[in-house]
PDB file of C-alpha atoms and ligand atoms in Angstrom:
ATOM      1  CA  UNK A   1      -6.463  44.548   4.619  1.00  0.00           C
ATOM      2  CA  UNK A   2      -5.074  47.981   4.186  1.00  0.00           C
ATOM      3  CA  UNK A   3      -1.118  47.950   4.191  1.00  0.00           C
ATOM      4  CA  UNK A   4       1.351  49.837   6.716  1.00  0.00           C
ATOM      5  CA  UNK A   5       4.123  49.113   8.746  1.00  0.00           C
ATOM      6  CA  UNK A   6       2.985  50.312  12.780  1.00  0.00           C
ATOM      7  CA  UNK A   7       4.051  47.872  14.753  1.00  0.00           C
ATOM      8  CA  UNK A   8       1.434  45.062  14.618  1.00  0.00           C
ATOM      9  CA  UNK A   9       1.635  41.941  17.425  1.00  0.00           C
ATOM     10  CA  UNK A  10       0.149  38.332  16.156  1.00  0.00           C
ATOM     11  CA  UNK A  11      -0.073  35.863  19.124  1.00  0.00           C
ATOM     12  CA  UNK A  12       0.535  32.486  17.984  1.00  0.00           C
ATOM     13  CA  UNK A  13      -1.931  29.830  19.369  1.00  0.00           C
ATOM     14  CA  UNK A  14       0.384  27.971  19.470  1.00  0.00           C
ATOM     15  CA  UNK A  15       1.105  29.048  23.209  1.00  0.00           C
ATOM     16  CA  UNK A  16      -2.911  28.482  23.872  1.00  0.00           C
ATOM     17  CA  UNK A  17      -4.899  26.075  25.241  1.00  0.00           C
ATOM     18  CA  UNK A  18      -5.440  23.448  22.658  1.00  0.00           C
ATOM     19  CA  UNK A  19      -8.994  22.419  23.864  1.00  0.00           C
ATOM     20  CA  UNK A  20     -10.170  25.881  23.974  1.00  0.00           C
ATOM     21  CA  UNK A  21      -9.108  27.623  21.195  1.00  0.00           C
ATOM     22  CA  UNK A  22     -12.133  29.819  19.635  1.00  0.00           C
ATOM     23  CA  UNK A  23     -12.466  31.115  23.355  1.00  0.00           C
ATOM     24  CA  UNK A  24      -8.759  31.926  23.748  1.00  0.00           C
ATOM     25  CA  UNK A  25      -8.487  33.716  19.909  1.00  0.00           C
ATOM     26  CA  UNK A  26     -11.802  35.945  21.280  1.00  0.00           C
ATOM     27  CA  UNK A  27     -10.044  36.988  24.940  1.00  0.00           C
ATOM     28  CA  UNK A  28      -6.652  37.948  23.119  1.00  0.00           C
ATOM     29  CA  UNK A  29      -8.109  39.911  20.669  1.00  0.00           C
ATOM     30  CA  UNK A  30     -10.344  41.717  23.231  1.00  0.00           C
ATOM     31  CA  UNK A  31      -7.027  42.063  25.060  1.00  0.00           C
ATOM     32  CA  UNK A  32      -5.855  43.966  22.400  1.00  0.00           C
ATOM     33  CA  UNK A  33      -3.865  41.433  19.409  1.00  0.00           C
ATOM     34  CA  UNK A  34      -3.682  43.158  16.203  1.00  0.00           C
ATOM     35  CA  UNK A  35      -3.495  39.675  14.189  1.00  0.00           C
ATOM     36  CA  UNK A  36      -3.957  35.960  14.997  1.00  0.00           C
ATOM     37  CA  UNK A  37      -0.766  34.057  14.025  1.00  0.00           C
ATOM     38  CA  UNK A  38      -1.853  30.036  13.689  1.00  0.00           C
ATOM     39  CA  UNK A  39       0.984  27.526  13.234  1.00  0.00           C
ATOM     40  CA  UNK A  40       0.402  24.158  11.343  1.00  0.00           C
ATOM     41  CA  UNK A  41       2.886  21.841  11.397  1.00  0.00           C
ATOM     42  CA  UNK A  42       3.678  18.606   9.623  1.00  0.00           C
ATOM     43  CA  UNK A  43       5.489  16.412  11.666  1.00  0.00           C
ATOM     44  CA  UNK A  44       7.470  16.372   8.803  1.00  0.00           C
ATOM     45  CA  UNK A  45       8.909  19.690   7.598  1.00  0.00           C
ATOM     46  CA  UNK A  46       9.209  20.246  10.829  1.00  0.00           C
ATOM     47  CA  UNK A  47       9.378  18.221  14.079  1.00  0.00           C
ATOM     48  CA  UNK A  48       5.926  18.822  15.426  1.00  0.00           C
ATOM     49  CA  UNK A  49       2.528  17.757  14.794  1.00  0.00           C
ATOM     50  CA  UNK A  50      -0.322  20.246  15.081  1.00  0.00           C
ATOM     51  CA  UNK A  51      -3.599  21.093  12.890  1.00  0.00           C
ATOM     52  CA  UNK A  52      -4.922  21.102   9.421  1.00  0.00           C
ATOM     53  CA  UNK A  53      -7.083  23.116   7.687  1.00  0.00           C
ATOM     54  CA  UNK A  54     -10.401  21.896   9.639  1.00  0.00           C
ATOM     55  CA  UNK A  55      -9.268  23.192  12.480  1.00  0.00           C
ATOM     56  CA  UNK A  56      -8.066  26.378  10.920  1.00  0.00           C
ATOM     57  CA  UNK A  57     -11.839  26.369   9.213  1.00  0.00           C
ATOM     58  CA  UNK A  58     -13.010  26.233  12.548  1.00  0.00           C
ATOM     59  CA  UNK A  59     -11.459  29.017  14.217  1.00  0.00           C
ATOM     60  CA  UNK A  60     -12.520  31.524  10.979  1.00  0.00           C
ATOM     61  CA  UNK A  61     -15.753  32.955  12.855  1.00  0.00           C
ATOM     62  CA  UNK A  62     -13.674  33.640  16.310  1.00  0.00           C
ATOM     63  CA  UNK A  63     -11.193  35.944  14.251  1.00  0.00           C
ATOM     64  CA  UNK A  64     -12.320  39.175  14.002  1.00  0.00           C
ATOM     65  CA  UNK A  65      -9.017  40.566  13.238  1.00  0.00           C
ATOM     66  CA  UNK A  66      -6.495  39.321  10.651  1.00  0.00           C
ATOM     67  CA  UNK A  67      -6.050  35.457  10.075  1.00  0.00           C
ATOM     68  CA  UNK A  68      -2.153  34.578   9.650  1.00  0.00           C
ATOM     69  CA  UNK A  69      -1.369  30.860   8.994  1.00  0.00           C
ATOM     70  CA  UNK A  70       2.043  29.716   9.341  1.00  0.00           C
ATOM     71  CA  UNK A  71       2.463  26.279   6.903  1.00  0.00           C
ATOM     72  CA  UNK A  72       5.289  24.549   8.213  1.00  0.00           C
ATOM     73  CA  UNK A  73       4.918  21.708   6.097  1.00  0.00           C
ATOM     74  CA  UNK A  74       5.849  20.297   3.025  1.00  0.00           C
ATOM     75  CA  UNK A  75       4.514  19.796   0.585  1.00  0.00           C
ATOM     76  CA  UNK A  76       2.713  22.860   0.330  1.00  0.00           C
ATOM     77  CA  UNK A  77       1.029  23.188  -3.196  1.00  0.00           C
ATOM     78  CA  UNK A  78      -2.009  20.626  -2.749  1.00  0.00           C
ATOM     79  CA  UNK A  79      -3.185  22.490   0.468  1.00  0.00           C
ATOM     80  CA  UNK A  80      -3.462  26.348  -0.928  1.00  0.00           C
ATOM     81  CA  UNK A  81      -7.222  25.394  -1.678  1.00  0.00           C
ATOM     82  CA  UNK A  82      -7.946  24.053   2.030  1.00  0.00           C
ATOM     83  CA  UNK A  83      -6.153  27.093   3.463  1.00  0.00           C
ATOM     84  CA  UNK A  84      -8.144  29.437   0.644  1.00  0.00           C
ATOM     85  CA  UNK A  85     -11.325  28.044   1.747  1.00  0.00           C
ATOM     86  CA  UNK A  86     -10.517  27.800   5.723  1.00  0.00           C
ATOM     87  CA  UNK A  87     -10.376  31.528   5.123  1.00  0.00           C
ATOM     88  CA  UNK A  88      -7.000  32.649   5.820  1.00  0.00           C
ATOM     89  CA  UNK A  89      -6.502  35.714   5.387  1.00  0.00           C
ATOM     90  CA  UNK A  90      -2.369  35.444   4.789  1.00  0.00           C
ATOM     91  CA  UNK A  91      -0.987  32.090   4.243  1.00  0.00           C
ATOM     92  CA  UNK A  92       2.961  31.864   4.213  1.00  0.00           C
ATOM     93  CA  UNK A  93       5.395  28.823   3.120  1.00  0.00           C
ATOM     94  CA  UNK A  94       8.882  28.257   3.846  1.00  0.00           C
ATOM     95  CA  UNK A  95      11.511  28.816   1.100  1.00  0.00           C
ATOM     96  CA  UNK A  96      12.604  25.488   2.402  1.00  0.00           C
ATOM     97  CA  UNK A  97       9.544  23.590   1.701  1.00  0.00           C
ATOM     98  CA  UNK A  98      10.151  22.918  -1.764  1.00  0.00           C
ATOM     99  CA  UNK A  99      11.735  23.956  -4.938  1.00  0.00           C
ATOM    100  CA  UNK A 100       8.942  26.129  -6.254  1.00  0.00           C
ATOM    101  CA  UNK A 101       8.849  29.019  -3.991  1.00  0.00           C
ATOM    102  CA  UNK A 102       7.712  31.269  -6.680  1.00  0.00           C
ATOM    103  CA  UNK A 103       4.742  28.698  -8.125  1.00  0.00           C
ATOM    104  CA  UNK A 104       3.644  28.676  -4.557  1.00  0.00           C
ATOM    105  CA  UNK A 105       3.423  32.440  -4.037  1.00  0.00           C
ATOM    106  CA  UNK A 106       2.083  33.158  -7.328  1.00  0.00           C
ATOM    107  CA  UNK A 107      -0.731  29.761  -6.410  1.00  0.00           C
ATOM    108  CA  UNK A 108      -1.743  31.485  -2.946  1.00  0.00           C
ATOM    109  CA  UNK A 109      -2.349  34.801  -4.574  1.00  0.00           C
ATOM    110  CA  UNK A 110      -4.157  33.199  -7.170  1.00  0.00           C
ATOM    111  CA  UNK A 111      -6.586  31.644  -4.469  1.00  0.00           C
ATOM    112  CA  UNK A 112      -7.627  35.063  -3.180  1.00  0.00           C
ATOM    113  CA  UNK A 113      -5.007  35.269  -0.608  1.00  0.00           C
ATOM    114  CA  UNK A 114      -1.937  37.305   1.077  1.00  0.00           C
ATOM    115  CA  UNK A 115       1.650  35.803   0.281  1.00  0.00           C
ATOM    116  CA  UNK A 116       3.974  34.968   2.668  1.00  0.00           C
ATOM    117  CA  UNK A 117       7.487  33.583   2.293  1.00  0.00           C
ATOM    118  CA  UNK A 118       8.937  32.700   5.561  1.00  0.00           C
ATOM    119  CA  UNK A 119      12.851  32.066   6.329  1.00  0.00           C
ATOM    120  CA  UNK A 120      14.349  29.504   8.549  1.00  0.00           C
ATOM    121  CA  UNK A 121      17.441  30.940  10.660  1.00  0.00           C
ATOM    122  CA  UNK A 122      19.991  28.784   8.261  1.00  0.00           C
ATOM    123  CA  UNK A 123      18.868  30.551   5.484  1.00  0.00           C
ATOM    124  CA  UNK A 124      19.919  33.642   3.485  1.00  0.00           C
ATOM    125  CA  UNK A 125      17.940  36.700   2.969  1.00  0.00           C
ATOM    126  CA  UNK A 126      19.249  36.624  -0.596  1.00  0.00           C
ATOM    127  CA  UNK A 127      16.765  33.148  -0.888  1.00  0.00           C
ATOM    128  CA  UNK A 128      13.358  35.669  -1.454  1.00  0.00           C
ATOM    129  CA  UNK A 129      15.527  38.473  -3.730  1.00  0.00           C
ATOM    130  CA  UNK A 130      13.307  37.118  -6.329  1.00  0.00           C
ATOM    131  CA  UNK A 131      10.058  36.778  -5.441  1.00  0.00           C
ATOM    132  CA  UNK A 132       9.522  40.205  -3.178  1.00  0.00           C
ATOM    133  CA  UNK A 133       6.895  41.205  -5.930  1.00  0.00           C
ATOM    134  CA  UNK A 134       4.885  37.832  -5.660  1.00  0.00           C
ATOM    135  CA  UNK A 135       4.728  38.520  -2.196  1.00  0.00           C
ATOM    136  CA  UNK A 136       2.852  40.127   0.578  1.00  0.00           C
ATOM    137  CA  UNK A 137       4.858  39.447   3.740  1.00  0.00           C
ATOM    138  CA  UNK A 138       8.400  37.857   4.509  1.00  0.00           C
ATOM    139  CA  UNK A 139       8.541  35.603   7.988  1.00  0.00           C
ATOM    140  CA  UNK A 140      12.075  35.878   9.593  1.00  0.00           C
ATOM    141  CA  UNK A 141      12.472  32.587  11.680  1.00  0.00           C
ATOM    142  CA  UNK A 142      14.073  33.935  14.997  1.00  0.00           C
ATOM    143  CA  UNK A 143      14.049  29.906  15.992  1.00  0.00           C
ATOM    144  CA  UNK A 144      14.291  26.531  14.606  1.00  0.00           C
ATOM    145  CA  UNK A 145      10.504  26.311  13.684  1.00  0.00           C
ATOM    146  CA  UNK A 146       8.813  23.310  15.450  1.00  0.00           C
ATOM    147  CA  UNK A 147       8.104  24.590  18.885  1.00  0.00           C
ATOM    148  CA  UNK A 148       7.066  27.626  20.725  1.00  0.00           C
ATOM    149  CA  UNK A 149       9.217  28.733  23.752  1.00  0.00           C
ATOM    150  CA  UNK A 150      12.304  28.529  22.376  1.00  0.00           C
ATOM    151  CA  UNK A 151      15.246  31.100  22.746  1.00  0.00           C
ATOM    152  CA  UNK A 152      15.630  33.784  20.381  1.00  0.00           C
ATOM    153  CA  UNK A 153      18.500  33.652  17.307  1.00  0.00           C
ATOM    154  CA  UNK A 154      19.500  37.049  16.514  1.00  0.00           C
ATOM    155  CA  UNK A 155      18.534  37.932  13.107  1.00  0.00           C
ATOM    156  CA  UNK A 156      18.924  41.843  13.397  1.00  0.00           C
ATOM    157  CA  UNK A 157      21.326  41.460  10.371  1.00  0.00           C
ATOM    158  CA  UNK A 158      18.983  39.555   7.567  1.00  0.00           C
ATOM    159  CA  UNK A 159      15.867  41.833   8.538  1.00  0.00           C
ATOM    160  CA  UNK A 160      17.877  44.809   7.840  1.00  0.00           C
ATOM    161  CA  UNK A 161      19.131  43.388   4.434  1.00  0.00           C
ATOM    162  CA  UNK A 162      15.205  42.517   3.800  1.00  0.00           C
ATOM    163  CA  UNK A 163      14.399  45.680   5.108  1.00  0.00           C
ATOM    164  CA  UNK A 164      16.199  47.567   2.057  1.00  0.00           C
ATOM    165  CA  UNK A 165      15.366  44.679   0.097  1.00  0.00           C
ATOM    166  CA  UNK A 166      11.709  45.356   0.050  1.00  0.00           C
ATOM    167  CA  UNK A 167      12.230  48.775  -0.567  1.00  0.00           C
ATOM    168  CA  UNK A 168       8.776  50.338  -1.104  1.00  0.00           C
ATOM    169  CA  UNK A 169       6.815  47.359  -1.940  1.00  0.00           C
ATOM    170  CA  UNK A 170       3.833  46.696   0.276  1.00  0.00           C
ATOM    171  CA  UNK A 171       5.662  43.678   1.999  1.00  0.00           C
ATOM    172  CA  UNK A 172       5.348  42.971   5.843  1.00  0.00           C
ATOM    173  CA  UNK A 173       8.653  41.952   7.741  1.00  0.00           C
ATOM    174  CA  UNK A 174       7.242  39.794   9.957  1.00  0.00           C
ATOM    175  CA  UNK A 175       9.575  37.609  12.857  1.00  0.00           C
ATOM    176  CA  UNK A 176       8.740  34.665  14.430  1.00  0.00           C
ATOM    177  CA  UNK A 177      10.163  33.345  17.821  1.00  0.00           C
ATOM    178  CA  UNK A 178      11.041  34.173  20.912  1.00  0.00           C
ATOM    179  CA  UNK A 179      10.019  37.842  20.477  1.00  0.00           C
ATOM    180  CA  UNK A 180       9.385  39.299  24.150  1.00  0.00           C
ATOM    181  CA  UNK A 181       9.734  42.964  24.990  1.00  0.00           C
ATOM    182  CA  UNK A 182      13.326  42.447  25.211  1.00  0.00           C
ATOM    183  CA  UNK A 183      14.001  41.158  21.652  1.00  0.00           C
ATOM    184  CA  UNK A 184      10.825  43.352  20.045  1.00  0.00           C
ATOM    185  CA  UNK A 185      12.917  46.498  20.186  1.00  0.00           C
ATOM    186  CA  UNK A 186      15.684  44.952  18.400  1.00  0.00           C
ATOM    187  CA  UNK A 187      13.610  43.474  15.778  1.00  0.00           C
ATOM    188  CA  UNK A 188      11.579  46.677  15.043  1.00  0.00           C
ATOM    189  CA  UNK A 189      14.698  48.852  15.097  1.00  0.00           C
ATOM    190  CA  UNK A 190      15.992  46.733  12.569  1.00  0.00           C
ATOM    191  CA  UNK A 191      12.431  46.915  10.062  1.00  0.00           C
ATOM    192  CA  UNK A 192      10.042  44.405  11.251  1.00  0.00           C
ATOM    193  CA  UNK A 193       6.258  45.422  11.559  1.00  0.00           C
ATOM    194  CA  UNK A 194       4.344  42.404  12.295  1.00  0.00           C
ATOM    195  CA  UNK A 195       5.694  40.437  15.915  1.00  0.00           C
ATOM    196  CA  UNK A 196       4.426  36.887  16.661  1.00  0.00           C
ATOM    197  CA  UNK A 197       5.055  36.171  20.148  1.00  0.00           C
ATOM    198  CA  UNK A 198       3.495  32.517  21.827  1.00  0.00           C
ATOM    199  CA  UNK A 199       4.514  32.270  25.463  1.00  0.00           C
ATOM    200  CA  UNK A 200       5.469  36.225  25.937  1.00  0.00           C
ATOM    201  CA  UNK A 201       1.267  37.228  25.115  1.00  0.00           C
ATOM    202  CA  UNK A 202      -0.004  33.625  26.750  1.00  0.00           C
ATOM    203  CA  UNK A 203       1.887  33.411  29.939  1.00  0.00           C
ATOM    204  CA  UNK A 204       0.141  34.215  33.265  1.00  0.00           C
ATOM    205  CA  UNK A 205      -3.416  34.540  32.058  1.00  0.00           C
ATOM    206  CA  UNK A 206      -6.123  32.441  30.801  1.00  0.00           C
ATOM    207  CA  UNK A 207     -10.066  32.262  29.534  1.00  0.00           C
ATOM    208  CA  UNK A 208     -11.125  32.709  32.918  1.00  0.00           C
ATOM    209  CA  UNK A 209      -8.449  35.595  33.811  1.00  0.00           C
ATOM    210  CA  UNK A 210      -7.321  37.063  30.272  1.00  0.00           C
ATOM    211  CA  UNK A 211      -6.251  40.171  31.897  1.00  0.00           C
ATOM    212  CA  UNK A 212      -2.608  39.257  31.716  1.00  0.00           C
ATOM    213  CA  UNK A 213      -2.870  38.584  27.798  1.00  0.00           C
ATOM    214  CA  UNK A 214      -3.455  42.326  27.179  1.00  0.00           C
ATOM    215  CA  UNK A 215      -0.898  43.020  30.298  1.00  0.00           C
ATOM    216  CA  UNK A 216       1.595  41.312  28.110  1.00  0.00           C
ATOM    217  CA  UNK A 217       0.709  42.601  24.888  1.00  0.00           C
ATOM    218  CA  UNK A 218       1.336  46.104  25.971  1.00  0.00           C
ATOM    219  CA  UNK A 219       4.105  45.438  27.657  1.00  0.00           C
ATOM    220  CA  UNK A 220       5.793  44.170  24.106  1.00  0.00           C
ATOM    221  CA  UNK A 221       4.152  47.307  22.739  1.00  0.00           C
ATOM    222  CA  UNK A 222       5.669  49.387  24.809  1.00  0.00           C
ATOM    223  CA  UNK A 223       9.064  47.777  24.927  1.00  0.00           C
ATOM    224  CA  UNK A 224       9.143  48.883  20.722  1.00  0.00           C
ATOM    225  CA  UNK A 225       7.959  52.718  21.174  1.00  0.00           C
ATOM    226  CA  UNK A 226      10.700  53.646  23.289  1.00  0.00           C
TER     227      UNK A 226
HETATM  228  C1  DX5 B   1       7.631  28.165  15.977  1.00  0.00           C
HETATM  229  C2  DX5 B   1       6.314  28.834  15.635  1.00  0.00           C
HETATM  230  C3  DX5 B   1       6.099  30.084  16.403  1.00  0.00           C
HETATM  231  C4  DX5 B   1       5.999  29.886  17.878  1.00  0.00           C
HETATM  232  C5  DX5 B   1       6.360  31.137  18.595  1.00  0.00           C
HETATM  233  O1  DX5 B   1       7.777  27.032  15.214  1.00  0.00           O
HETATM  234  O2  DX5 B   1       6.265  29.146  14.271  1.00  0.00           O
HETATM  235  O3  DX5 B   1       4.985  30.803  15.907  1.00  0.00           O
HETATM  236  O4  DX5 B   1       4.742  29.483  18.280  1.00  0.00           O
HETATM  237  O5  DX5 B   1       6.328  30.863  19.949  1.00  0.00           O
HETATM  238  P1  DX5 B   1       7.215  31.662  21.003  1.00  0.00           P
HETATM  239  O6  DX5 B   1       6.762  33.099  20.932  1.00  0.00           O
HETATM  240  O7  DX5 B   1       6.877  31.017  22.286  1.00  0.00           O
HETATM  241  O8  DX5 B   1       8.647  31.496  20.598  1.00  0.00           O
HETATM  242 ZN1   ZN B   2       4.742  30.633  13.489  1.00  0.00          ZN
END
């Protein structure tokens, strides 16, 4: 997984058709997704129920391109090994999740994986000042995680601040909901690379008609190059 910061979209699954999901990964990266975002949820972390790692195991052989698992649960610690051996390629935990951030970073590295450390809207950037170099990426929550579809928060502020934060370390800023091509542009003007976006890449198309997944997709594409 070679490092830079073009502009890299990551639909979330989340926004797919749960009984079809190895099918809907394959049409959206045909349609042109640079990464496959996958959200698990806890029901208790968060307010939401979705998969474990058997189902994230599952979808390994349909993703061709880069596997990004969202853990919005808690605890986190006695899953790294599932999520290691599911095959995710990054594998990020909330700050909130517990009071070991840094164990958990330095645990998912450990078990062959990319870092991520991802931010709900409530909290500070200042929360990751000091783990940036156990990490790989750092997930700006641009909603109250739990659900897809929501309305964007504007978070333009704190990804700046992380922007300079990070510096030159190899560390993704990557910002997760509501991104459309009318909040993308903010985002990336303000030093995100990596956009998750649910309903804005799923809505209109399907397995049978995935044209409008790639439709969408370059629509949020273009929305950030101008
Ligand atoms: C929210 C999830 C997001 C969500 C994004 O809890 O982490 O990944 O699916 O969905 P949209 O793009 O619809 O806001
Ligand atoms: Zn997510």
């Amino acid at each position: 997984m070679p490092f830079d910061r073009s502009i890299k979209i990551a639909p979330s699954i989340l926004a797919a058709d749960f009984a079809n999901f190895g099918a809907e990964v394959r049409a959206v990266e045909d349609q042109g997704a640079d990464w496959i975002h996958i959200d698990v949820m806890d029901g208790h972390f968060v307010p939401n129920l979705t998969f474990g790692p058997p189902m994230v195991k599952a979808l390994r052989p349909h993703v061709k391109t880069v596997m990004d698992v969202h853990l919005m649960i808690s605890p986190v610690d006695a899953y790294i090994d599932a999520y290691a051996d599911a095959g995710a390629d990054v594998l990020t935990a909330h700050v909130e999740a517990g009071p070991h951030i840094h164990r958990t970073l330095q645990a998912i590295r450990g078990a062959g994986m990319k870092a991520g450390v991802a931010l709900n809207p409530g909290t500070p950037a200042s929360a990751v000042a000091e783990v940036l170099d156990l990490c790989d990426l750092v997930c700006v929550m641009t909603v109250n995680p739990g659900f897809g579809g929501q309305s964007f928060i504007d978070m333009t502020g704190k990804i700046a601040e992380l922007r300079t934060m990070i510096g030159d370390r190899e560390v993704h800023i990557e910002i997760d909901g509501g991104v459309d091509a009318k909040t993308a542009p903010l985002v990336a003007r303000a030093g995100a690379d990596v956009l998750v976006a649910g309903s804005a890449v799923f809505r209109g198309g399907s397995v049978e008609d995935p044209a409008p997944y790639g439709e969408n997709i370059r629509t949020i594409r273009a929305s950030v190059d101008v």
